mmCIF file of C-alpha atoms in Angstrom:
data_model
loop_
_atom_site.group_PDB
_atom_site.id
_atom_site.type_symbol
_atom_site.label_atom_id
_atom_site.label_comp_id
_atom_site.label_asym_id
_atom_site.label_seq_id
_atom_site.Cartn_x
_atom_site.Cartn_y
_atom_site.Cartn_z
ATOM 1 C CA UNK A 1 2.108 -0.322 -11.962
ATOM 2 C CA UNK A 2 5.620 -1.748 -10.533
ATOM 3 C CA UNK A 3 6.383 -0.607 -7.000
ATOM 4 C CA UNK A 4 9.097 1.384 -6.244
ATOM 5 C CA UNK A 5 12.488 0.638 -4.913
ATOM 6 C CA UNK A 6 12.350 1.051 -0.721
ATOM 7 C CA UNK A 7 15.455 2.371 0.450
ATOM 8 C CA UNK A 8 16.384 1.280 3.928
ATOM 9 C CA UNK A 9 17.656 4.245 6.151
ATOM 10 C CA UNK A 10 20.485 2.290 7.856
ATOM 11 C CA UNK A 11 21.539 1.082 4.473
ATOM 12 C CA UNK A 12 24.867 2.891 4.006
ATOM 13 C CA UNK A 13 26.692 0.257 1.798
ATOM 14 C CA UNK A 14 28.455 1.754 -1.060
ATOM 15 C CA UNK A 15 27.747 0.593 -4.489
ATOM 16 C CA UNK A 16 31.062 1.113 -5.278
ATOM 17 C CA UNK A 17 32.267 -1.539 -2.513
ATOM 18 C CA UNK A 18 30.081 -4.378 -4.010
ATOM 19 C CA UNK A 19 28.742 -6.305 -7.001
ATOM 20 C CA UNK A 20 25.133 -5.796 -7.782
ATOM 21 C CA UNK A 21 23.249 -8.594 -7.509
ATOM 22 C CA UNK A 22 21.388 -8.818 -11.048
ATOM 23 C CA UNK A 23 17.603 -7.620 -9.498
ATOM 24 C CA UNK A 24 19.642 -4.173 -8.732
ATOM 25 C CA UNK A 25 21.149 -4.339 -11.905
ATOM 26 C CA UNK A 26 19.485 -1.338 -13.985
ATOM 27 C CA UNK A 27 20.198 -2.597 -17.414
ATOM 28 C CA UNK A 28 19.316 -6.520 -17.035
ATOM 29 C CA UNK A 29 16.244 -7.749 -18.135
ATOM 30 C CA UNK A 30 14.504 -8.930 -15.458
ATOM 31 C CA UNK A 31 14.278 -5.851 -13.395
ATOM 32 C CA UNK A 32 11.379 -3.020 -13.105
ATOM 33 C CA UNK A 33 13.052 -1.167 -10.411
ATOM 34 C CA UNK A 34 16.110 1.144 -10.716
ATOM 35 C CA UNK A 35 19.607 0.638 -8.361
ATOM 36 C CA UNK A 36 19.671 0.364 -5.024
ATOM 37 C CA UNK A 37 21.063 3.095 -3.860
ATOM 38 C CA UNK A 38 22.961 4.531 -0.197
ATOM 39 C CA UNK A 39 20.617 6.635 1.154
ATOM 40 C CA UNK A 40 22.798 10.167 1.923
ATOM 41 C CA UNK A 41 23.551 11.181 5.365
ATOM 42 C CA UNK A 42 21.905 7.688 6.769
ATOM 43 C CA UNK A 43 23.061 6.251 9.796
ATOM 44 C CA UNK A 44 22.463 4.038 13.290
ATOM 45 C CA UNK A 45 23.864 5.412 16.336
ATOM 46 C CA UNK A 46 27.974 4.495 15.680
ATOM 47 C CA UNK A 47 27.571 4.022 12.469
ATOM 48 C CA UNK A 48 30.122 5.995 10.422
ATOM 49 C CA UNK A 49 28.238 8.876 8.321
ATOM 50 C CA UNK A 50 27.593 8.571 4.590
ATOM 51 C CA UNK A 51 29.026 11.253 1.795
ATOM 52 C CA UNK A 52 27.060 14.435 2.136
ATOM 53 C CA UNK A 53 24.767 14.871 -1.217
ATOM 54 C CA UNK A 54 25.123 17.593 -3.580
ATOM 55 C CA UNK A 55 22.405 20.975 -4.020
ATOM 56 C CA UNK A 56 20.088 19.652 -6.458
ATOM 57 C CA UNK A 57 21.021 22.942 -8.750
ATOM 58 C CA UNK A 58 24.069 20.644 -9.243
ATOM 59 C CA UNK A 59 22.023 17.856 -10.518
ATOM 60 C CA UNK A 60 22.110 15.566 -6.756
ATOM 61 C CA UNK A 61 18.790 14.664 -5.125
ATOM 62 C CA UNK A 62 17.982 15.760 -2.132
ATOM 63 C CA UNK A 63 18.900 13.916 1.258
ATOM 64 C CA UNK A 64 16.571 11.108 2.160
ATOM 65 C CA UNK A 65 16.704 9.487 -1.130
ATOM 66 C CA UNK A 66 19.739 9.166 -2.975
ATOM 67 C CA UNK A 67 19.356 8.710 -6.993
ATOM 68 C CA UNK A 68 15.221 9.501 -6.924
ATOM 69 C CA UNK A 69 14.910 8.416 -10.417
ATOM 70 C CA UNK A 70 17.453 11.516 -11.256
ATOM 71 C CA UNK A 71 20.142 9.721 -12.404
ATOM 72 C CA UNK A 72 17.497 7.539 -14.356
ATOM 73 C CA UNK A 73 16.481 11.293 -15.299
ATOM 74 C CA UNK A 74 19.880 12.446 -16.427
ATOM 75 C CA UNK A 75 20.665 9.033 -18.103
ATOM 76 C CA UNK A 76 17.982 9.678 -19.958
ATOM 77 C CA UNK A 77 17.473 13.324 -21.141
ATOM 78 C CA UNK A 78 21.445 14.436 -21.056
ATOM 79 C CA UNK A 79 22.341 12.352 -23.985
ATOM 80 C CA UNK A 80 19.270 13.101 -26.012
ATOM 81 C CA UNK A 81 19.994 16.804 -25.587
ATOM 82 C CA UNK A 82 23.418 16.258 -26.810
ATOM 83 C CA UNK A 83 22.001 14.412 -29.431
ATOM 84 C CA UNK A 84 19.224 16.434 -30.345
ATOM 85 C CA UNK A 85 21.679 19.467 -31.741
ATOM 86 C CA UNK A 86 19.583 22.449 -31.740
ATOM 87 C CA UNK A 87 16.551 20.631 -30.504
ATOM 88 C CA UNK A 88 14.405 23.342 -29.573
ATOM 89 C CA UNK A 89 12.938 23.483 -25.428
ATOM 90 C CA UNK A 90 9.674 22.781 -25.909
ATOM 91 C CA UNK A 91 11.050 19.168 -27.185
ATOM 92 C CA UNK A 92 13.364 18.577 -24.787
ATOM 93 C CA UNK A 93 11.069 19.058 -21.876
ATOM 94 C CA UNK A 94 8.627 17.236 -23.557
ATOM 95 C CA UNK A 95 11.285 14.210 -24.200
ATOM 96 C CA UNK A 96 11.773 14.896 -20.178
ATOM 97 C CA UNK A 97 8.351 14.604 -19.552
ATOM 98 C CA UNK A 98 7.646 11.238 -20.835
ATOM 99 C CA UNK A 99 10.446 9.762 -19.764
ATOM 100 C CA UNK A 100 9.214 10.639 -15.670
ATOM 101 C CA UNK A 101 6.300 9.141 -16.876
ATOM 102 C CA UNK A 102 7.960 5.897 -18.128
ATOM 103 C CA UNK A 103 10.152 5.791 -14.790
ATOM 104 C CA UNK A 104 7.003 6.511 -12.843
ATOM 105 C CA UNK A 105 4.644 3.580 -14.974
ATOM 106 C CA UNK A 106 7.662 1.208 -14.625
ATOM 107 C CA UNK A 107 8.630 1.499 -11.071
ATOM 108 C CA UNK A 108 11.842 3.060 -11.826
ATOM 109 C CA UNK A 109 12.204 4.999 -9.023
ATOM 110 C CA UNK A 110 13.163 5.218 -5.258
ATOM 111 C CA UNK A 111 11.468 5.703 -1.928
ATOM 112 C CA UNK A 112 13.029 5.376 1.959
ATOM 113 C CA UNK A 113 10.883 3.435 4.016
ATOM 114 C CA UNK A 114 9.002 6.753 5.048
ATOM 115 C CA UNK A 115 7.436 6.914 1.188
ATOM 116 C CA UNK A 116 9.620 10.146 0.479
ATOM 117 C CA UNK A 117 9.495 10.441 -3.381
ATOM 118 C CA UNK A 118 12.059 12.806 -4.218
ATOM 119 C CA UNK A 119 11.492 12.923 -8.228
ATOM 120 C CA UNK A 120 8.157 13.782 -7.457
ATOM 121 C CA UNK A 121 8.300 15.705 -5.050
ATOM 122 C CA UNK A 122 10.916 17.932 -6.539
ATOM 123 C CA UNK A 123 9.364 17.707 -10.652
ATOM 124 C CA UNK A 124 5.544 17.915 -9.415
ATOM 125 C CA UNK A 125 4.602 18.877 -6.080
ATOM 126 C CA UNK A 126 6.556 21.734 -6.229
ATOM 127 C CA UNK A 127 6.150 22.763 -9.156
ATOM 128 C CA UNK A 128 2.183 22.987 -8.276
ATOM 129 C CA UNK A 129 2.960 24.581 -4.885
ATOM 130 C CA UNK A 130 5.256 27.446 -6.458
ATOM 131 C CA UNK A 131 2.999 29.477 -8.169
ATOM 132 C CA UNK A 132 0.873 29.402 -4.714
ATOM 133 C CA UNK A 133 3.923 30.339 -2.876
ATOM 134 C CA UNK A 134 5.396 33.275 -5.281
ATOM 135 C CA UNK A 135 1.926 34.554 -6.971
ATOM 136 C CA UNK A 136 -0.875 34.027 -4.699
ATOM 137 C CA UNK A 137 0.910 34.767 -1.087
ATOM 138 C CA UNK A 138 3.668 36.167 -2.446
ATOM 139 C CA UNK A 139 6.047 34.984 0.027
ATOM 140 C CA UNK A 140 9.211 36.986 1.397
ATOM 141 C CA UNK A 141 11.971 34.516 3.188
ATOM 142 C CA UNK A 142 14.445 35.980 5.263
ATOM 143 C CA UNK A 143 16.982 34.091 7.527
ATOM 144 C CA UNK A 144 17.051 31.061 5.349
ATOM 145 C CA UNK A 145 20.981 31.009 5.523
ATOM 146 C CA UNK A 146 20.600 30.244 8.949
ATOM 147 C CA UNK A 147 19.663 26.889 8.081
ATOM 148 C CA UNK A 148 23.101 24.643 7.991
ATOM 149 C CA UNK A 149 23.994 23.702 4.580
ATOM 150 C CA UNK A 150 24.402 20.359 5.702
ATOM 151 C CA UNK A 151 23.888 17.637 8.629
ATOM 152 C CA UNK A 152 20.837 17.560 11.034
ATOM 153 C CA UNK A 153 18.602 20.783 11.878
ATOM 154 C CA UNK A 154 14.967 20.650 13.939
ATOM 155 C CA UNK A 155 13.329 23.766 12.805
ATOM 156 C CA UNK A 156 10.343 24.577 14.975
ATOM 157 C CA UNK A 157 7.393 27.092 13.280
ATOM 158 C CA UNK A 158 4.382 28.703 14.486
ATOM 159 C CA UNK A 159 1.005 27.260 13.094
ATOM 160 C CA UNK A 160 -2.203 29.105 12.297
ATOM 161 C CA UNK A 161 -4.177 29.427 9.530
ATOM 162 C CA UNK A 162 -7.537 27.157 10.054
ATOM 163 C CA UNK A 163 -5.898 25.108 7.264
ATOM 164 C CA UNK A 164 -2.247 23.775 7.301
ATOM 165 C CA UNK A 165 -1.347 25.840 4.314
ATOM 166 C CA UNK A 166 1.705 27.295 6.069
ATOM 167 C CA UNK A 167 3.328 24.252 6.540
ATOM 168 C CA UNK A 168 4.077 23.782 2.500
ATOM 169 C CA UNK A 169 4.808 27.153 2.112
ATOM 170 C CA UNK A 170 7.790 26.814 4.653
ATOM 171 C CA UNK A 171 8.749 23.774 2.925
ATOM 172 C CA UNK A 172 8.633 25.628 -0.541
ATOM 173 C CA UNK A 173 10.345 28.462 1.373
ATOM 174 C CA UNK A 174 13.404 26.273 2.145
ATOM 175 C CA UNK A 175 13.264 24.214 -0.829
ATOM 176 C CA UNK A 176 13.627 26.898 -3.601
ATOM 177 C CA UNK A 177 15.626 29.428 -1.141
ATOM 178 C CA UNK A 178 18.401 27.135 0.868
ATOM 179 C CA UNK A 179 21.831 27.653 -0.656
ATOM 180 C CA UNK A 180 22.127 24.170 -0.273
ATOM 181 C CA UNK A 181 18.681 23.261 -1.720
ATOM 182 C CA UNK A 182 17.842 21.267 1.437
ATOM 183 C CA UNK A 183 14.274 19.470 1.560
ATOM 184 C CA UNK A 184 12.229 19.925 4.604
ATOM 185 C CA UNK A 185 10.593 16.544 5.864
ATOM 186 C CA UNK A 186 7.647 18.019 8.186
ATOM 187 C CA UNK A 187 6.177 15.857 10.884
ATOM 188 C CA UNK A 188 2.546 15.740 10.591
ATOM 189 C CA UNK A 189 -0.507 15.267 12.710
ATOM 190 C CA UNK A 190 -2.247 11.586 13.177
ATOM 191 C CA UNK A 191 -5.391 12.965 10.706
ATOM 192 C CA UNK A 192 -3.435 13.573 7.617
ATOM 193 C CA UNK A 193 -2.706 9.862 7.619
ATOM 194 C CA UNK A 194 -5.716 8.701 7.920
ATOM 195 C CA UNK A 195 -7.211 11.024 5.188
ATOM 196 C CA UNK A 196 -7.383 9.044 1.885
ATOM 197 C CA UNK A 197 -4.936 10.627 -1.033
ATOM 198 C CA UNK A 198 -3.970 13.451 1.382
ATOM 199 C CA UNK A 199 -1.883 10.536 3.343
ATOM 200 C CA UNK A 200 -0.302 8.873 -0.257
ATOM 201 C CA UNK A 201 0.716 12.904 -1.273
ATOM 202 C CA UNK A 202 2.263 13.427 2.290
ATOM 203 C CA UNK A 203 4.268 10.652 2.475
ATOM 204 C CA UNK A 204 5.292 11.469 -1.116
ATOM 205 C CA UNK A 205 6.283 14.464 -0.230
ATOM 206 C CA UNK A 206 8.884 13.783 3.087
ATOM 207 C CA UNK A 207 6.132 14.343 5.197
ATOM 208 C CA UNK A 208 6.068 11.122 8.298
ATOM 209 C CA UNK A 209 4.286 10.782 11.525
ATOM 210 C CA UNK A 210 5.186 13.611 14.515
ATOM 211 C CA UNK A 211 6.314 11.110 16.682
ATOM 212 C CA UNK A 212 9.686 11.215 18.448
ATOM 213 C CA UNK A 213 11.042 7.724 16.959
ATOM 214 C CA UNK A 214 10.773 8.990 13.683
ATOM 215 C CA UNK A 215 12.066 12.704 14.015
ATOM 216 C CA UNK A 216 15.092 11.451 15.602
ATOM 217 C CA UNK A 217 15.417 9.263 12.836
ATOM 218 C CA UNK A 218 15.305 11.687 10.576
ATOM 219 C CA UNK A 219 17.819 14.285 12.395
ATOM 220 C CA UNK A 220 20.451 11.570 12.711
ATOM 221 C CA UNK A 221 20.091 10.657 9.009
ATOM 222 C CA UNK A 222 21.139 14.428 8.355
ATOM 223 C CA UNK A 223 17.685 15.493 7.345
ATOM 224 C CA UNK A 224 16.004 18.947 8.006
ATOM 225 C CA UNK A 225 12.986 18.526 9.652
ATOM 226 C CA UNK A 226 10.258 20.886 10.509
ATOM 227 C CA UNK A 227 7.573 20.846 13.366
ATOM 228 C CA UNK A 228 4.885 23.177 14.240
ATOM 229 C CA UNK A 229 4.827 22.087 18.214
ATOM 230 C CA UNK A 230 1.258 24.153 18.445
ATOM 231 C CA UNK A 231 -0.635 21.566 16.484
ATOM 232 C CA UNK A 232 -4.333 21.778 16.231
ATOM 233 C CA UNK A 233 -4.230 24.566 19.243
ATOM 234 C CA UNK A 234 -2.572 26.921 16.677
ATOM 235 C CA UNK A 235 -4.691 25.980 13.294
ATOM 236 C CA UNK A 236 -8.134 26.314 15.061
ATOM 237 C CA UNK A 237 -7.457 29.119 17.529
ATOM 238 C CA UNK A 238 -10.150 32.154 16.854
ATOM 239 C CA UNK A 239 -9.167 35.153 14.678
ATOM 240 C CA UNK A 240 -9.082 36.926 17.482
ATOM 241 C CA UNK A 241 -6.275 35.606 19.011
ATOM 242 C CA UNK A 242 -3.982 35.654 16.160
ATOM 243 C CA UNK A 243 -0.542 35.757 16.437
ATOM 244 C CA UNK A 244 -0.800 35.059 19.991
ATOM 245 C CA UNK A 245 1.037 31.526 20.537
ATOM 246 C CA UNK A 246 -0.359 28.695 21.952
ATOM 247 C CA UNK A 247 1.344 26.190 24.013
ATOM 248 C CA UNK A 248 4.217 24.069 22.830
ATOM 249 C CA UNK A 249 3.570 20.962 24.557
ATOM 250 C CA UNK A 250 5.855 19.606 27.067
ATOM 251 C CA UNK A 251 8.657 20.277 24.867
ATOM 252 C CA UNK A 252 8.867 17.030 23.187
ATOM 253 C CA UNK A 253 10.843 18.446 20.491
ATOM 254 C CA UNK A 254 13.919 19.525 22.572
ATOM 255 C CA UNK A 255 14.376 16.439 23.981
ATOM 256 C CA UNK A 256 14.347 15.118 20.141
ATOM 257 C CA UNK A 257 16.812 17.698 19.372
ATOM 258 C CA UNK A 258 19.208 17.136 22.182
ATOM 259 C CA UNK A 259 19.157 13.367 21.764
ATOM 260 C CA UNK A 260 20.375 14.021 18.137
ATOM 261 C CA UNK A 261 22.463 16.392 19.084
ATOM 262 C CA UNK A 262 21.196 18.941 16.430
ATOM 263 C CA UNK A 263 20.578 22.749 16.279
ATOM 264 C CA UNK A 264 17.093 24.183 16.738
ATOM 265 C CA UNK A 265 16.315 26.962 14.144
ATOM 266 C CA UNK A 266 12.962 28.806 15.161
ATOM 267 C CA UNK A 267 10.734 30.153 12.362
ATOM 268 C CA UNK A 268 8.018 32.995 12.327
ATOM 269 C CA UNK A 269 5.182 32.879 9.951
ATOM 270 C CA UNK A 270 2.918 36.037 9.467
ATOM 271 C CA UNK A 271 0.439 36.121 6.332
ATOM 272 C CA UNK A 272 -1.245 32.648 7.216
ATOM 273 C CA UNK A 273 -3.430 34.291 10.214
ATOM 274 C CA UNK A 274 -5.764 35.701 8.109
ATOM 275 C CA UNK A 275 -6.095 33.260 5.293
ATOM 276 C CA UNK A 276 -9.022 31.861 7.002
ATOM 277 C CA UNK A 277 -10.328 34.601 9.651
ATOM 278 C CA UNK A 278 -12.076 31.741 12.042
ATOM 279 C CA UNK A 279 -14.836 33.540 13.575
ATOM 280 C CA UNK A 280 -16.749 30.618 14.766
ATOM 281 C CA UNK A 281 -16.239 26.977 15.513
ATOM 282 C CA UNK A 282 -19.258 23.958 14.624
ATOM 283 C CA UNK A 283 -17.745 21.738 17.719
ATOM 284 C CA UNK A 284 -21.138 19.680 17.212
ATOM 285 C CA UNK A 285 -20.623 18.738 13.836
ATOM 286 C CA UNK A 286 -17.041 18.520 14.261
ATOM 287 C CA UNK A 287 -17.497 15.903 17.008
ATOM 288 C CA UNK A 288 -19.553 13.982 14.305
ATOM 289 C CA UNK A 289 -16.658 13.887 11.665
ATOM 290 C CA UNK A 290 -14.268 12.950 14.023
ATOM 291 C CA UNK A 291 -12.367 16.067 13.278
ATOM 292 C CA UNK A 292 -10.742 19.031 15.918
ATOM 293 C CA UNK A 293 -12.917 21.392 14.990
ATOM 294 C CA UNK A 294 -15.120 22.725 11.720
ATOM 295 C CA UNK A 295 -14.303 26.357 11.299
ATOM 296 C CA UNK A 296 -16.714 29.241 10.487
ATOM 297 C CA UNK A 297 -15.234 32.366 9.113
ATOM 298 C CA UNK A 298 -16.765 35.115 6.874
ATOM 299 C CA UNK A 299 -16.915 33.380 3.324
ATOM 300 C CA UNK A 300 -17.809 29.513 5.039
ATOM 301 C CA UNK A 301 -19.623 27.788 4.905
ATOM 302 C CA UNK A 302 -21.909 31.112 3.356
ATOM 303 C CA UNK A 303 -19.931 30.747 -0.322
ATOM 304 C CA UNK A 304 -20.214 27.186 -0.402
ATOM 305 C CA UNK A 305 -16.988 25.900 -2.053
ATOM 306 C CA UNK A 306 -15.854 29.460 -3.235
ATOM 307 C CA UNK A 307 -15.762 29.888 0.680
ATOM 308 C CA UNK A 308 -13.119 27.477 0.883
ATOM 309 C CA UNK A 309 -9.978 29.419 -1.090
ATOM 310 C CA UNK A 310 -8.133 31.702 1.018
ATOM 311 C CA UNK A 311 -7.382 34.950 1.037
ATOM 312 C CA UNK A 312 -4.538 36.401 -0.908
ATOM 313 C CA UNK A 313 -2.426 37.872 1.723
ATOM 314 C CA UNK A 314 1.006 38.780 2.081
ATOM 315 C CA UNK A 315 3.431 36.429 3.435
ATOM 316 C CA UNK A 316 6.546 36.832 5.351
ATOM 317 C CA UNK A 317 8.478 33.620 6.683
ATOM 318 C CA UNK A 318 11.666 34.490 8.874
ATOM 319 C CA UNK A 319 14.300 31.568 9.829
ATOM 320 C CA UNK A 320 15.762 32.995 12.994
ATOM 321 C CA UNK A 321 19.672 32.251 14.780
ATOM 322 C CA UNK A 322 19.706 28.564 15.534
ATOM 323 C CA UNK A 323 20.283 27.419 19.362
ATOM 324 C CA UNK A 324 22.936 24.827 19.490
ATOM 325 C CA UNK A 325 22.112 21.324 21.330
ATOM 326 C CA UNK A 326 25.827 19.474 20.342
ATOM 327 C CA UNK A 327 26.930 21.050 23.708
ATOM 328 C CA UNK A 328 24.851 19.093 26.256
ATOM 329 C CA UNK A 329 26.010 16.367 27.769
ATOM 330 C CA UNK A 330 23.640 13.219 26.785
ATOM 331 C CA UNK A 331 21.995 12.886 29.493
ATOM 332 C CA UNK A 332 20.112 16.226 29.091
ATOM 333 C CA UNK A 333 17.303 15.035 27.290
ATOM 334 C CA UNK A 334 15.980 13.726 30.418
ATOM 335 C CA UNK A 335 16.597 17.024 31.999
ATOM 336 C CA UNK A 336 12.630 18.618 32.607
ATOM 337 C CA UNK A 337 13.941 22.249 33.555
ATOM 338 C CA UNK A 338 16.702 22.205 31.065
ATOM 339 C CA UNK A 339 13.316 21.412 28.457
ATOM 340 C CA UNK A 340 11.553 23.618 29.669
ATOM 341 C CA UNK A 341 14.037 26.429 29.450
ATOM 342 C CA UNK A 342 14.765 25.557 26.127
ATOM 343 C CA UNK A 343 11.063 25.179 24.797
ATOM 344 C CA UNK A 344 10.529 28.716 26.475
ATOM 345 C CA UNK A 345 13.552 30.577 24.651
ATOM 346 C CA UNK A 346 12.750 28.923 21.234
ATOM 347 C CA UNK A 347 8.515 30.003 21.689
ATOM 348 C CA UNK A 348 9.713 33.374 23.274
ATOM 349 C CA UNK A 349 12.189 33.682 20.137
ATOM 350 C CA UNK A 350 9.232 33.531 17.646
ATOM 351 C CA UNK A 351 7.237 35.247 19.405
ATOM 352 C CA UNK A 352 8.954 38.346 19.516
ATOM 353 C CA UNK A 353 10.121 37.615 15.733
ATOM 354 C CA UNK A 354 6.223 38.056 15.042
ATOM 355 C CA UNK A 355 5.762 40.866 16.972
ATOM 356 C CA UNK A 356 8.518 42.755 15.001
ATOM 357 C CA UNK A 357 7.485 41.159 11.584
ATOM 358 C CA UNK A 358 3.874 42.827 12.554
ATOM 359 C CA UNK A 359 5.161 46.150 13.367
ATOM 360 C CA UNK A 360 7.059 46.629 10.255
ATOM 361 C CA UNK A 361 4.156 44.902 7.872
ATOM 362 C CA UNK A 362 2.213 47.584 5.727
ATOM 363 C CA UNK A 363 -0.688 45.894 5.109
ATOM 364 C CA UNK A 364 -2.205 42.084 5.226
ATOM 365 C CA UNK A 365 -2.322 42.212 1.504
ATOM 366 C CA UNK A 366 0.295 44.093 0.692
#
């Protein structure tokens, strides 16, 4: 299988502003890959900033790849329609279908350097995630406009859950909900890169490394990025101590925020507390995997692998108002009180949001 086109993120030449050298040509012979392509939003620090991309409803890729294999896509299945007449749907999306496939065999398709496949991501992951999202947990988003339709955002998210199953469902959430159609690139734990297909699907899917290099990175390039600043203490806390949150660090994520100069949107998650009631923790045979902790809860390990699917509860996810950073001065991310004032308001923020979300819930399943 041909590899896919890596686009740089500081590459923010325009196309239009330069021959293409015959390997990025997409109709000469000797190439497997598609164009090279400006990656939206993308810049250094001084660089000027790139056009702002289009909602995807309006047939532009998301920002972090520009192009995706969608304008391979819409080479490719616009003209047939309009050939086709009256071809009916089930043809069309078939004729749709195998030509991802062919742009997928051939290499015709682009990735930044973080892996972020945004054909795929948008024409398959999703599409497996959805009916999770809107038949199984039934999701209700509120607040989602107070995402901004465009530029950098940091939103920060409680985590719970045993299993890390909230995390997609607030990147469905703002996916299929934005105005805009923004994509969420979530910043992930060490272990789900080191897990084998789990780590290919993540990076896939936006999802890099939850280091501050890389967030920043991302915010300056005009992404939306999401971080659950709880981490393991959150996903493996007992069921008795739902909802309660744990600590956010040393506020890492602030300073990441302020040095990018980008608004913090907190986000409150209730539903994913009792997927997995954790009653119990196996810390000796977790030690053994190598893994945080092995949980215990009232179907698992007793159900075997029927144990393993969660519970179908009702989900609400809440985007609340975001807290400006653009009006520090640069040297505040080296500020520790101005941090730790921040990190408190933002964790104090969702955790009243949860507390209200909790009071006006009428049941976990309903």
């Amino acid at each position: 299988m041909a590899d896919a086109k890596v686009i740089p993120f500081d590459d923010d030449r325009s196309r239009a502003r330069r021959r293409p050298a015959r390997s990025e040509d997409p109709a000469g012979p000797d190439t497997g890959t598609a164009a090279v392509r400006a990656l939206p939003g993308a810049r250094e620090a001084g660089r000027p900033a790139a056009p702002e991309p289009a909602a995807p409803g309006a047939g532009a890729p998301e920002a972090g790849v520009e192009g995706s294999g969608a304008a391979a896509s819409g080479a490719s299945e616009a003209p047939a329609g309009e050939a086709s007449g009256g071809r009916s749907g089930w043809e069309r999306r078939l004729a749709g279908g195998l030509a991802f496939l062919r742009r997928r065999v051939t290499g015709e398709y682009e990735v930044d350097e973080f892996g972020y496949d945004a054909e795929l991501t948008d024409q398959v992951l999703m599409s497996l995630l959805r009916p999770v999202y809107e038949k199984y947990f039934r999701v209700e988003v509120k607040g989602v406009e107070n995402i901004p339709e465009k530029g950098g955002a940091l939103i920060v998210a409680n985590h719970s859950g045993t299993l890390p199953l909230d995390g997609l469902m607030m990147q469905v959430a703002v996916h299929d909900h934005h105005p805009a159609g923004r994509h969420l690139r979530l910043l992930a734990a060490d272990l789900v890169f080191v897990l084998p297909v789990v780590n290919e699907l993540a990076r896939k899917a936006g999802h890099t490394l939850a280091c501050a290099e890389d967030a920043e990175r991302l915010l300056r390039a005009g992404e939306v990025v999401g971080v659950m600043p709880e981490g393991f203490k959150g996903i493996g806390k007992p069921f008795s101590e739902r909802y309660k949150l744990q600590r956010f660090g040393r506020g890492g994520f602030v300073s990441t925020a302020l040095r990018a100069g980008v608004p913090i949107v907190p986000c409150s998650i209730v539903g994913a507390e009792e997927i997995y009631p954790m009653i119990g923790n196996a810390k000796t045979l977790a030690r053994l995997l190598g893994l945080p902790y092995v949980p215990i809860t009232p179907t698992f390990p007793w159900l075997g692998p029927l144990g393993a699917l969660p519970l179908p509860t009702k989900w609400t996810i809440q985007f609340g108002e975001p807290i400006p950073t653009d009006s520090y001065p640069a040297e505040a991310a080296e500020d520790p009180m101005l941090m730790f004032n921040l990190t408190d308001q933002v964790r104090e923020q969702i955790q009243h949001t949860l507390y209200k979300l909790l009071v006006q819930r009428r049941s976990v399943f309903f």
